[in-house]
Coordinates of C-alpha atoms in Angstrom, one line a residue:
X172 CA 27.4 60.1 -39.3
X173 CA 27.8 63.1 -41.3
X174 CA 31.5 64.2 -40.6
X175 CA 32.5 60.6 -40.4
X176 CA 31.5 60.2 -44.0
X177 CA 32.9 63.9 -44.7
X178 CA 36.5 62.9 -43.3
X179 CA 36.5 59.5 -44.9
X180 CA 36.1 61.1 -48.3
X181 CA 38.6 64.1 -47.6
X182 CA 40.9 61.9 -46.1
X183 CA 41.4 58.6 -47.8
X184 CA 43.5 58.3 -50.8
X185 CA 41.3 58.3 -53.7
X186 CA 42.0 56.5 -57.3
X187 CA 42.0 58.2 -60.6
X188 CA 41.8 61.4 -61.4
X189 CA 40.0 62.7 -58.1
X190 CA 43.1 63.4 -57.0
X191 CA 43.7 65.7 -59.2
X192 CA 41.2 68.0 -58.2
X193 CA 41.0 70.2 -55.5
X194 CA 38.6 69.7 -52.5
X195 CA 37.5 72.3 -50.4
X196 CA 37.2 72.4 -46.9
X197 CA 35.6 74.9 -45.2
X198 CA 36.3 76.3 -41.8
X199 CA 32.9 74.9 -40.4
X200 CA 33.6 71.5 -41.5
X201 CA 36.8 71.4 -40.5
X202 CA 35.7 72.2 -37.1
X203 CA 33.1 69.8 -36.7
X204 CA 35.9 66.9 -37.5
X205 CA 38.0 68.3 -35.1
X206 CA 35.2 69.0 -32.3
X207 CA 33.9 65.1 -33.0
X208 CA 36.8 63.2 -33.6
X209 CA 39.8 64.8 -31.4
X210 CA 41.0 62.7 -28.7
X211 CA 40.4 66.4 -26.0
X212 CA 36.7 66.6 -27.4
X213 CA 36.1 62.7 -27.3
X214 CA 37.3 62.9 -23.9
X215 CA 35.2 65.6 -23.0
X216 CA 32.5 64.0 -23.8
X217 CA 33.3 61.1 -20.9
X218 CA 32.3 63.6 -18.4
X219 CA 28.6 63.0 -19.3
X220 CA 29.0 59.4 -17.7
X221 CA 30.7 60.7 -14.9
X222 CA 28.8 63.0 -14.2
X223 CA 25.6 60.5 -14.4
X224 CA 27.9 58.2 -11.6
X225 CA 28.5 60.9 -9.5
X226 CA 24.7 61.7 -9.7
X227 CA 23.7 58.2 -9.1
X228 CA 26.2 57.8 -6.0
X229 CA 24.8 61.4 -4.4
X230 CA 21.4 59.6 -4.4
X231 CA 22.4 56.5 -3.2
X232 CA 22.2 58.4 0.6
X233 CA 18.2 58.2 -0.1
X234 CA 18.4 55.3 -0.8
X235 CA 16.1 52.1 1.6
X236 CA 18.1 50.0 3.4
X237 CA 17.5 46.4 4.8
X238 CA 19.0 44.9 7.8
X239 CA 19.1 41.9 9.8
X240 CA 20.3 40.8 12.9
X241 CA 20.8 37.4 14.8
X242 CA 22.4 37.1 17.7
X243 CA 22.2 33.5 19.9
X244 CA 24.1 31.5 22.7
X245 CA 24.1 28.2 23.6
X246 CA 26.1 26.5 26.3
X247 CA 26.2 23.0 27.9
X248 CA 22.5 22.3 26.3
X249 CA 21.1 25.2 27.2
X250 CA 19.7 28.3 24.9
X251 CA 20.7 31.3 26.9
X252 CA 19.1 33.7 24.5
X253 CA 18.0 34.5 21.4
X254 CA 17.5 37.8 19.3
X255 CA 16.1 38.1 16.2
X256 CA 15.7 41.7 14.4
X257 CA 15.1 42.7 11.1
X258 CA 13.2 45.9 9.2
X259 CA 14.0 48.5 6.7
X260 CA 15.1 52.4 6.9
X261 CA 13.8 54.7 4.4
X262 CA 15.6 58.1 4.5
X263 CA 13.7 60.7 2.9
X264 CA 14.4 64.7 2.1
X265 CA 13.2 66.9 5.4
X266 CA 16.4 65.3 7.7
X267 CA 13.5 62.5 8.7
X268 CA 14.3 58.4 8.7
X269 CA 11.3 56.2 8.3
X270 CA 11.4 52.7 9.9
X271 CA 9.8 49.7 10.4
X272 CA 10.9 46.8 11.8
X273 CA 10.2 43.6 13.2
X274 CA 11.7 41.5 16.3
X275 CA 11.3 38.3 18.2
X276 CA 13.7 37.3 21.5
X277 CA 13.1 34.5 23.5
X278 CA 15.6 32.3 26.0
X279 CA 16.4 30.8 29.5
X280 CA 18.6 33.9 30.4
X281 CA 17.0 36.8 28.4
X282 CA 17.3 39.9 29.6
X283 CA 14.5 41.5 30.9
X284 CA 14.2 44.7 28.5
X285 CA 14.5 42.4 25.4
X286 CA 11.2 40.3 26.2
X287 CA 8.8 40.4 23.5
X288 CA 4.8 38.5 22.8
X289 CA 5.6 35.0 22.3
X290 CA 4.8 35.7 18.4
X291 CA 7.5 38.7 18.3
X292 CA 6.8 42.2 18.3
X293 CA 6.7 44.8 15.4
X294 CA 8.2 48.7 15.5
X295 CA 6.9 51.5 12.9
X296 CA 8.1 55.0 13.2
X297 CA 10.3 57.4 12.3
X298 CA 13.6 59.5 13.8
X299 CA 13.5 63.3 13.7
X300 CA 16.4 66.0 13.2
X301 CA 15.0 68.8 15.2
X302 CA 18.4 70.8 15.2
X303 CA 21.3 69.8 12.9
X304 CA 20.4 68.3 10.4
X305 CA 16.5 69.4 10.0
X306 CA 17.2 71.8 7.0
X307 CA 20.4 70.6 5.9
X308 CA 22.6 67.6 6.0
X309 CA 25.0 66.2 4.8
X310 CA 23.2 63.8 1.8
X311 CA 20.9 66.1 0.8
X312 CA 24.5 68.6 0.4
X313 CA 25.8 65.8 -1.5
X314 CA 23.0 66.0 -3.9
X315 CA 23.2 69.5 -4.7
X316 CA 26.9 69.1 -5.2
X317 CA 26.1 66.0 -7.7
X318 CA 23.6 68.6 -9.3
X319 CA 25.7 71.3 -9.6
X320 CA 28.6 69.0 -10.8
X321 CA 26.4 67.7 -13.6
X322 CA 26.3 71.3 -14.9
X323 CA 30.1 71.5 -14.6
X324 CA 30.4 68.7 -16.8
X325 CA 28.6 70.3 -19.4
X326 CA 31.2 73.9 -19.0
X327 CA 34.5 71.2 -18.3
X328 CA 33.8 70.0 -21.7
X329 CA 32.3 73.2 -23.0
X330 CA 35.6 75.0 -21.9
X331 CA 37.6 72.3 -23.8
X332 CA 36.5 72.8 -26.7
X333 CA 36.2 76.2 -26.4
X334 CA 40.2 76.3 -26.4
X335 CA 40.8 73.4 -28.8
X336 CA 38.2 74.9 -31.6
X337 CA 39.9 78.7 -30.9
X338 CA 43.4 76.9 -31.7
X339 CA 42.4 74.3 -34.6
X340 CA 40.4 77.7 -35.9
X341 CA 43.7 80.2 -36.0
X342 CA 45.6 77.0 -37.4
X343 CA 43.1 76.6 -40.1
X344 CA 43.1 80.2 -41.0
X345 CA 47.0 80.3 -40.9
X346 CA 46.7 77.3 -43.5
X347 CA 44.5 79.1 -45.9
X348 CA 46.8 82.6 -45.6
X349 CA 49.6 80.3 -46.6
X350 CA 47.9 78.6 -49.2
X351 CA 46.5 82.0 -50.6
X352 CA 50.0 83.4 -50.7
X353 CA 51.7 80.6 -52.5
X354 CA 49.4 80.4 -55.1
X355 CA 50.1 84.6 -55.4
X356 CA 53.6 83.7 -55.6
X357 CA 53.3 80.9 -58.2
X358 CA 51.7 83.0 -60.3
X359 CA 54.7 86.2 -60.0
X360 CA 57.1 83.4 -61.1
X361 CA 55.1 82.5 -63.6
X362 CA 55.0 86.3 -64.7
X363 CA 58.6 86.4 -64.3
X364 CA 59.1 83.2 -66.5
X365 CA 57.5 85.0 -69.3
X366 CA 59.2 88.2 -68.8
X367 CA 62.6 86.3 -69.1
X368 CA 62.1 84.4 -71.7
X369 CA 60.3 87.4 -74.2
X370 CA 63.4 90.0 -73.0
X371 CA 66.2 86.5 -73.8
X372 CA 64.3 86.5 -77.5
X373 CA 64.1 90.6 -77.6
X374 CA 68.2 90.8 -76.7
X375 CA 68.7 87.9 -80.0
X376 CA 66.7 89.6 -82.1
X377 CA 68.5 93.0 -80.4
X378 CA 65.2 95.1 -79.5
X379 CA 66.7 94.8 -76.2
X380 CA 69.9 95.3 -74.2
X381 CA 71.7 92.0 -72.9
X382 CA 71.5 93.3 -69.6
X383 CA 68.1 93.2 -69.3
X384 CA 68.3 89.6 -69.6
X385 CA 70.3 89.5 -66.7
X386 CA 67.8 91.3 -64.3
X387 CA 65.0 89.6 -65.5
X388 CA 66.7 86.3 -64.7
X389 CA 67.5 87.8 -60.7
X390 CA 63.7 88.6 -61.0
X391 CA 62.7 85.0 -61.7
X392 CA 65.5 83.9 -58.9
X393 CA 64.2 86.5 -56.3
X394 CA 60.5 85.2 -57.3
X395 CA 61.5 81.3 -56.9
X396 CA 63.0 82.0 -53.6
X397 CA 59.9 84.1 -52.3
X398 CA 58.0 81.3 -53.5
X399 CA 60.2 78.7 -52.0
X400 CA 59.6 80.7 -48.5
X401 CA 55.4 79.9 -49.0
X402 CA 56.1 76.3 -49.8
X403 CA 57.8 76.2 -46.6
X404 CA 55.8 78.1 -44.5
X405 CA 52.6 75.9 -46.4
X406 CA 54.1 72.9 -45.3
X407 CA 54.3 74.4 -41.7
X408 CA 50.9 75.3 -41.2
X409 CA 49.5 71.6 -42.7
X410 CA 51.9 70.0 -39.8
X411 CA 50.0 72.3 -37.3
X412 CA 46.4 71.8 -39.3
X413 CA 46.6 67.3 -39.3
X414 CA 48.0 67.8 -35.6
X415 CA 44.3 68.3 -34.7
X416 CA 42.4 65.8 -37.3
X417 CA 41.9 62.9 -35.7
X418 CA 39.2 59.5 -36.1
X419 CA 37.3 58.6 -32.9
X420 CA 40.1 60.5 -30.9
X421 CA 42.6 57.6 -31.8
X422 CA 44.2 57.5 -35.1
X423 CA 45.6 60.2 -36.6
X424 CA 44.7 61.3 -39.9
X425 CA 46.3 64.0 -42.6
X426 CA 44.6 66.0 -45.6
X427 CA 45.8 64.8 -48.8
X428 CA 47.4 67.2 -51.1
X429 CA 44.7 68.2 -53.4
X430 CA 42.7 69.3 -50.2
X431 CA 42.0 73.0 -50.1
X432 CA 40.9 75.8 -48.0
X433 CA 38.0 78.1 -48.9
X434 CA 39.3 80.6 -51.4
X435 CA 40.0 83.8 -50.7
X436 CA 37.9 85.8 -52.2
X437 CA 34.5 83.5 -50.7
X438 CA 35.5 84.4 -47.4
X439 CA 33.3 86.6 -45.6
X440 CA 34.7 90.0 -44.3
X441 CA 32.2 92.0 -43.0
X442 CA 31.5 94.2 -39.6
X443 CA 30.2 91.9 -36.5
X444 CA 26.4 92.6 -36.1
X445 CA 25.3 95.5 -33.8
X446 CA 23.8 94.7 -30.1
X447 CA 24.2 93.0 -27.0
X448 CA 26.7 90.3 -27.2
X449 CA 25.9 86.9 -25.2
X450 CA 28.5 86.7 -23.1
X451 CA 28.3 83.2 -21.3
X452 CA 31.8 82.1 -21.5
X453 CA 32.1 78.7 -20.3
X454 CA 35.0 79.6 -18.2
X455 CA 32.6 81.9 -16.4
X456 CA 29.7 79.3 -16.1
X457 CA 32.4 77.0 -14.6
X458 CA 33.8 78.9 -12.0
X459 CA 30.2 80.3 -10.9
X460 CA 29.6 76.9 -10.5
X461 CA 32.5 76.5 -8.1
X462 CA 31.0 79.4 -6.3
X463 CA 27.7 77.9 -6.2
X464 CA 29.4 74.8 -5.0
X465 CA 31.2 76.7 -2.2
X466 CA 27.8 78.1 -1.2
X467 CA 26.4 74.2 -0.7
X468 CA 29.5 73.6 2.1
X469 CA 29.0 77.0 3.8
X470 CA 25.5 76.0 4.1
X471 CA 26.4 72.7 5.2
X472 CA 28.8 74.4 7.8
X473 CA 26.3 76.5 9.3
X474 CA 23.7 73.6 10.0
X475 CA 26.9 71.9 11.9
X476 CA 26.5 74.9 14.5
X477 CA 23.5 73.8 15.3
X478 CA 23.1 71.4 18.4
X479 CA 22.3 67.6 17.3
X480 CA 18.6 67.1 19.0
X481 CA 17.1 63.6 17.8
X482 CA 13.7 62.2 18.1
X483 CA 13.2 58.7 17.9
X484 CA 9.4 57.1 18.0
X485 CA 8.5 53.8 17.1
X486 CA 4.4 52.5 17.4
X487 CA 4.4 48.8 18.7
X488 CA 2.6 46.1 17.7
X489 CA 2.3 42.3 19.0
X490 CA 3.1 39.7 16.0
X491 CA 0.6 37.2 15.4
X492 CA -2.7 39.3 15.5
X493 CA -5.3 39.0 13.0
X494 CA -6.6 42.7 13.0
X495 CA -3.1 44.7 13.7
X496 CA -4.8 48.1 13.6
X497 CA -7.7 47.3 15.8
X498 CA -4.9 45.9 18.0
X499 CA -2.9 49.0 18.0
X500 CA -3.0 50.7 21.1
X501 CA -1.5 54.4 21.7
X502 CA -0.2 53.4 24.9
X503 CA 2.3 50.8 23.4
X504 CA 5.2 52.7 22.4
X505 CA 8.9 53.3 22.7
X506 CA 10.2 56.6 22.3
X507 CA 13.8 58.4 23.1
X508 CA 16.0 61.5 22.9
X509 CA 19.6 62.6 21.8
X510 CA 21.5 65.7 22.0
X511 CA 24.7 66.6 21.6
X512 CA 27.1 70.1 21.1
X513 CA 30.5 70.5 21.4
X514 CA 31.1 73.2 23.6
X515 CA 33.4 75.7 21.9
X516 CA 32.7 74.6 18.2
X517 CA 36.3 75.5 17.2
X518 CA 36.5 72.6 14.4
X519 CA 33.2 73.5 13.1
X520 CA 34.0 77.6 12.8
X521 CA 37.5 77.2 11.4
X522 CA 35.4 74.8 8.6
X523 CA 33.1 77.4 8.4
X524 CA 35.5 80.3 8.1
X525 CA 37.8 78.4 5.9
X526 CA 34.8 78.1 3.0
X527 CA 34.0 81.8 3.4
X528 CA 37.3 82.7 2.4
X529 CA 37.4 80.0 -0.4
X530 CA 34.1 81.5 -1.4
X531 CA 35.1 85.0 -1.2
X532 CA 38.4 84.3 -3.1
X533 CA 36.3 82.4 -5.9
X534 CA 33.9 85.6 -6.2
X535 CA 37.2 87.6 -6.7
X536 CA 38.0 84.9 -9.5
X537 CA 34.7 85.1 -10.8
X538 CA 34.7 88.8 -11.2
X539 CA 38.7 89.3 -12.3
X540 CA 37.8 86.4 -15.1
X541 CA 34.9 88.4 -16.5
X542 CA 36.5 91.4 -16.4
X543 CA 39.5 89.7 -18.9
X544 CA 36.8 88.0 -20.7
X545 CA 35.1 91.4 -21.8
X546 CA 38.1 93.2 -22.4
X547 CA 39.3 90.3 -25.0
X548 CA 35.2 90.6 -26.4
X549 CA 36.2 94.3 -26.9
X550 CA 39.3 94.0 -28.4
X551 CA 38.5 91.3 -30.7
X552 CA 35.7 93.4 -31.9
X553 CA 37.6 96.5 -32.5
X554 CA 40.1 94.5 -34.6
X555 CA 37.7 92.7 -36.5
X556 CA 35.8 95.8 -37.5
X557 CA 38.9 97.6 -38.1
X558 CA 40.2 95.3 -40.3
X559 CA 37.1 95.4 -42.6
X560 CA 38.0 98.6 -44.1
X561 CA 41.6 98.0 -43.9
X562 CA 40.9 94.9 -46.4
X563 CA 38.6 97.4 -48.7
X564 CA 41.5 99.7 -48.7
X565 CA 43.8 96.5 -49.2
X566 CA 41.6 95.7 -52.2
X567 CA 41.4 99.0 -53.7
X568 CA 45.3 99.1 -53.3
X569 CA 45.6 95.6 -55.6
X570 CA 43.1 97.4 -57.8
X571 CA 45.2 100.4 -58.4
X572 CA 48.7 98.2 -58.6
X573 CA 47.3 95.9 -61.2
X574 CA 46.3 99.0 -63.2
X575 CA 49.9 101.0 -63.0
X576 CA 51.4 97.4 -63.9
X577 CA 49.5 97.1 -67.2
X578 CA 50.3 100.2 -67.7
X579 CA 53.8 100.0 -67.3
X580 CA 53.7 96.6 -69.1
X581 CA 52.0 98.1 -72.0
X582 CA 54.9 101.2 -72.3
X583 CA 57.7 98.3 -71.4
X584 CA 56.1 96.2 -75.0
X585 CA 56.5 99.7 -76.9
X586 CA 59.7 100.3 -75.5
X587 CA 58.8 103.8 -73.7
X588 CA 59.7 101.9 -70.1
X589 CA 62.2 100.1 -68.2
X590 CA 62.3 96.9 -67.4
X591 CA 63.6 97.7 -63.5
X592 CA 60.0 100.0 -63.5
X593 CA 58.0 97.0 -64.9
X594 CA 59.4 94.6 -61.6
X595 CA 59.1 97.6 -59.3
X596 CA 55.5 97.8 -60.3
X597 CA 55.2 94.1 -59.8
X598 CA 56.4 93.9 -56.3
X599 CA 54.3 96.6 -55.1
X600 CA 51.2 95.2 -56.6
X601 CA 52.1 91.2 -55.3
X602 CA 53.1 92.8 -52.0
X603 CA 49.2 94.9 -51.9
X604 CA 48.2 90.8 -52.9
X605 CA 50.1 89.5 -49.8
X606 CA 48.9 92.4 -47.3
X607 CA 45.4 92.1 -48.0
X608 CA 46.0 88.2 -47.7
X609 CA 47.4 89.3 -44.0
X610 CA 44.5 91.6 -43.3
X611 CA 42.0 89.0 -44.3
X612 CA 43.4 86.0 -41.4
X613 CA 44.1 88.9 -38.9
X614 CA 40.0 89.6 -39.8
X615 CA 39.0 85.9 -39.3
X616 CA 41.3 84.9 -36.3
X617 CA 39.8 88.3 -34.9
X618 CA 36.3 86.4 -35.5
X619 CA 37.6 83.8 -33.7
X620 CA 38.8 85.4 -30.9
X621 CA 35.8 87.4 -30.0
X622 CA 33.4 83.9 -30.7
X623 CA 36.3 82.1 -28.1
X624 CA 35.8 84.8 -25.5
X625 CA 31.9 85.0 -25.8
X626 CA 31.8 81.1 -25.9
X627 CA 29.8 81.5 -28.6
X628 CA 32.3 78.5 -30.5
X629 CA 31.6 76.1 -27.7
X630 CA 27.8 76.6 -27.5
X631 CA 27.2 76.1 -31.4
X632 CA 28.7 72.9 -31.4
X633 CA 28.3 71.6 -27.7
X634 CA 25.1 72.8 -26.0
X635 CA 24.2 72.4 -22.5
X636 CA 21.7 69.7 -22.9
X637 CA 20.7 68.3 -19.9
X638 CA 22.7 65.0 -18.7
X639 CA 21.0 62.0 -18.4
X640 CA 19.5 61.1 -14.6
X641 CA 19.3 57.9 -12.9

């Protein structure tokens, strides 16, 4: 409820003077409205339901089942027979069928092997895999693959966030280097403004040469145009920023103008803690999963080896008896046998050898992708940490520049300078203003970029919860 409330207020127009102040928004919040409210995240989160369906269907195969059966035929008057069957089958985990079952036949031309007791006859037993299918079939496969595809619900949408939050991230840090850089840039017109206009009332008054006034108007034209270039490439990034806000994944939404990024100088640039990092990319978790999925078929492949070797016993009971279990007799029984095995299994072993190799190519994958994955972790962290001390030295840079320009400034009032030294000295020290700008979004898309290949980005703000169960 939180963000919705957060992007209603930094979204809608507001009356009166609110709009003349700034509002910030900071690189957390921003991502939460983008991970709740973009149409790839709100789709992402439909896997949760399909995921619960495909659970639900996977044990559906356990499910008890009822059946009936009537079968009669009359001709010229006569009721040539008459079978009546019905009972329920209750599959249950260790490749055994439970079933009971009740049936009643009667007629002038019934076959022989379907007479039953006048009052019908009940069936309780059960039918055994004692080859294929006694450790392994093909439902309780099913299962595991529902399982494991719940988990892979969790890394699909884990991974797509993953990506959108590294890209709204860079665009969000392009957005505040732009916006940093224009405000430096308004300010060295500014400076140039009031150069011009105190050298223009120096040359009336003559305390300075008429030229002068001629440079420091290219100044202030050199300075509008630089400025000009940050309005544009301002504008640029906020196209690219509103191309990932979003509410309920449906309507697209823009920042209003007085919106703001977090300031420079309250962004945080510092070295990435020591230690182990937790590396469980959800790119990583997803294709294990495929592996462990893989595993599930070559399992199921292996069992199809086997010979097929059912049991099938069934206790018999006459209907109509008051006291069924004093009643029951061992003797009353039907019972039977069936086997089959193809003889050269060629169908079964190409299956088999086929899922090896997809299992051994997906274990190649699995490895080649981690191998990336740590390489990225390692880069991002040497670039981050580099760029730490190249921002301190940035800094000291601006430090030192602002000093030899009010220097220079001070000598250029008591005419002991030029004006040409007094601009030279400003460029350097607004360029050190603009590189440390640079060296502060390389530092933060470096964060990025290490928190993307860790997964670290799609855990904080999608964790694996469990999905729900039928």
């Amino acid at each position: 409820m939180r963000p919705l409330l957060y992007l209603l207020l930094l979204l809608l127009p507001i009356l009166g003077s609110a709009q003349d102040l700034p509002l910030v928004l900071t690189e957390t919040e921003y991502l939460e409205l983008v991970a709740t409210h973009h149409p790839l995240a709100v789709r992402a989160a439909l896997q949760r339901d399909r995921a619960a369906a495909v659970l639900r269907q996977a044990r559906g195969g356990f499910d008890p089942k009822v059946y009936g059966d009537l079968d009669q035929k009359y001709f010229k008057g006569t009721k040539y027979y008459s079978h009546v069957e019905g009972g329920v089958k209750i599959p249950i985990w260790f490749g055994v069928e439970l079933n009971a079952a009740y049936e009643r036949n009667d007629g002038t031309f019934l076959n022989p092997e379907f007479r039953v007791p006048e009052d019908g006859l009940y069936a309780a037993g059960l039918t055994l895999s004692l080859g294929q299918g006694l450790f392994f079939d093909e439902r309780r496969a099913e299962l595991q693959r529902a399982r494991i595809y719940q988990q892979a619900t969790v890394a699909e949408r884990q991974v797509l966030l993953n990506e959108l939050l590294y890209e709204a991230g860079g665009a969000y840090w392009e957005w505040a280097g732009a916006q940093a850089a224009v405000s430096v840039y308004e300010e060295a017109v500014q400076l140039a403004r009031v150069r011009y206009e105190a050298v223009v009332a120096g040359a009336r008054l003559g305390d300075r040469p008429a030229i002068d006034t001629l440079e420091a108007r290219i100044q202030v034209q050199s300075r509008q145009l630089s400025l000009e270039s940050a309005q544009l490439e301002l504008a640029n990034t906020i196209a690219r920023l509103n191309a990932f806000l979003w509410l309920d994944g449906v309507i697209p939404v823009e920042l209003e103008a007085y919106t703001r990024p977090a300031p420079p100088e309250t962004v945080v640039v510092a070295l990435l803690p020591p230690g182990p990092v937790d590396f469980t990319n959800p790119e990583l978790v997803r294709t294990q999963l495929k592996v462990d999925q893989l595993e599930v078929d070559q399992r199921l492949q292996r069992e199809l080896l086997k010979p097929r070797l059912d049991v099938k016993y069934n206790a018999l009971l006459s209907g109509g008896t008051d006291a069924p279990l004093e009643d029951y007799s061992s003797n009353n029984y039907k019972w039977g046998i069936k086997f089959s095995q193809p003889l050269l299994l060629r169908k079964e072993r190409g299956k088999l050898q086929l899922t090896r190799i997809k299992l051994s190519e997906t274990q190649l994958e699995l490895s080649d992708k981690a191998a990336l994955l740590r390489a990225k972790v390692a880069q991002a962290e040497n670039e981050a940490n580099v760029t730490v001390s190249q921002f301190a030295l940035a800094g000291n840079n601006v430090t030192d520049y602002a000093q030899l320009l009010a220097g220079e400034q001070e000598l250029f009032r008591s005419g002991e300078s030029s004006l040409f030294l007094v601009n030279s000295r400003e460029v350097k020290y607004i360029d050190a203003r603009v590189k440390q700008i640079e060296l502060l979004v390389k530092h933060r898309k470096a964060r990025l970029a290490r928190a993307y290949a860790t997964g670290e980005m799609a855990r904080a703000l999608v964790p694996g919860a469990a999905l729900p169960t039928d």
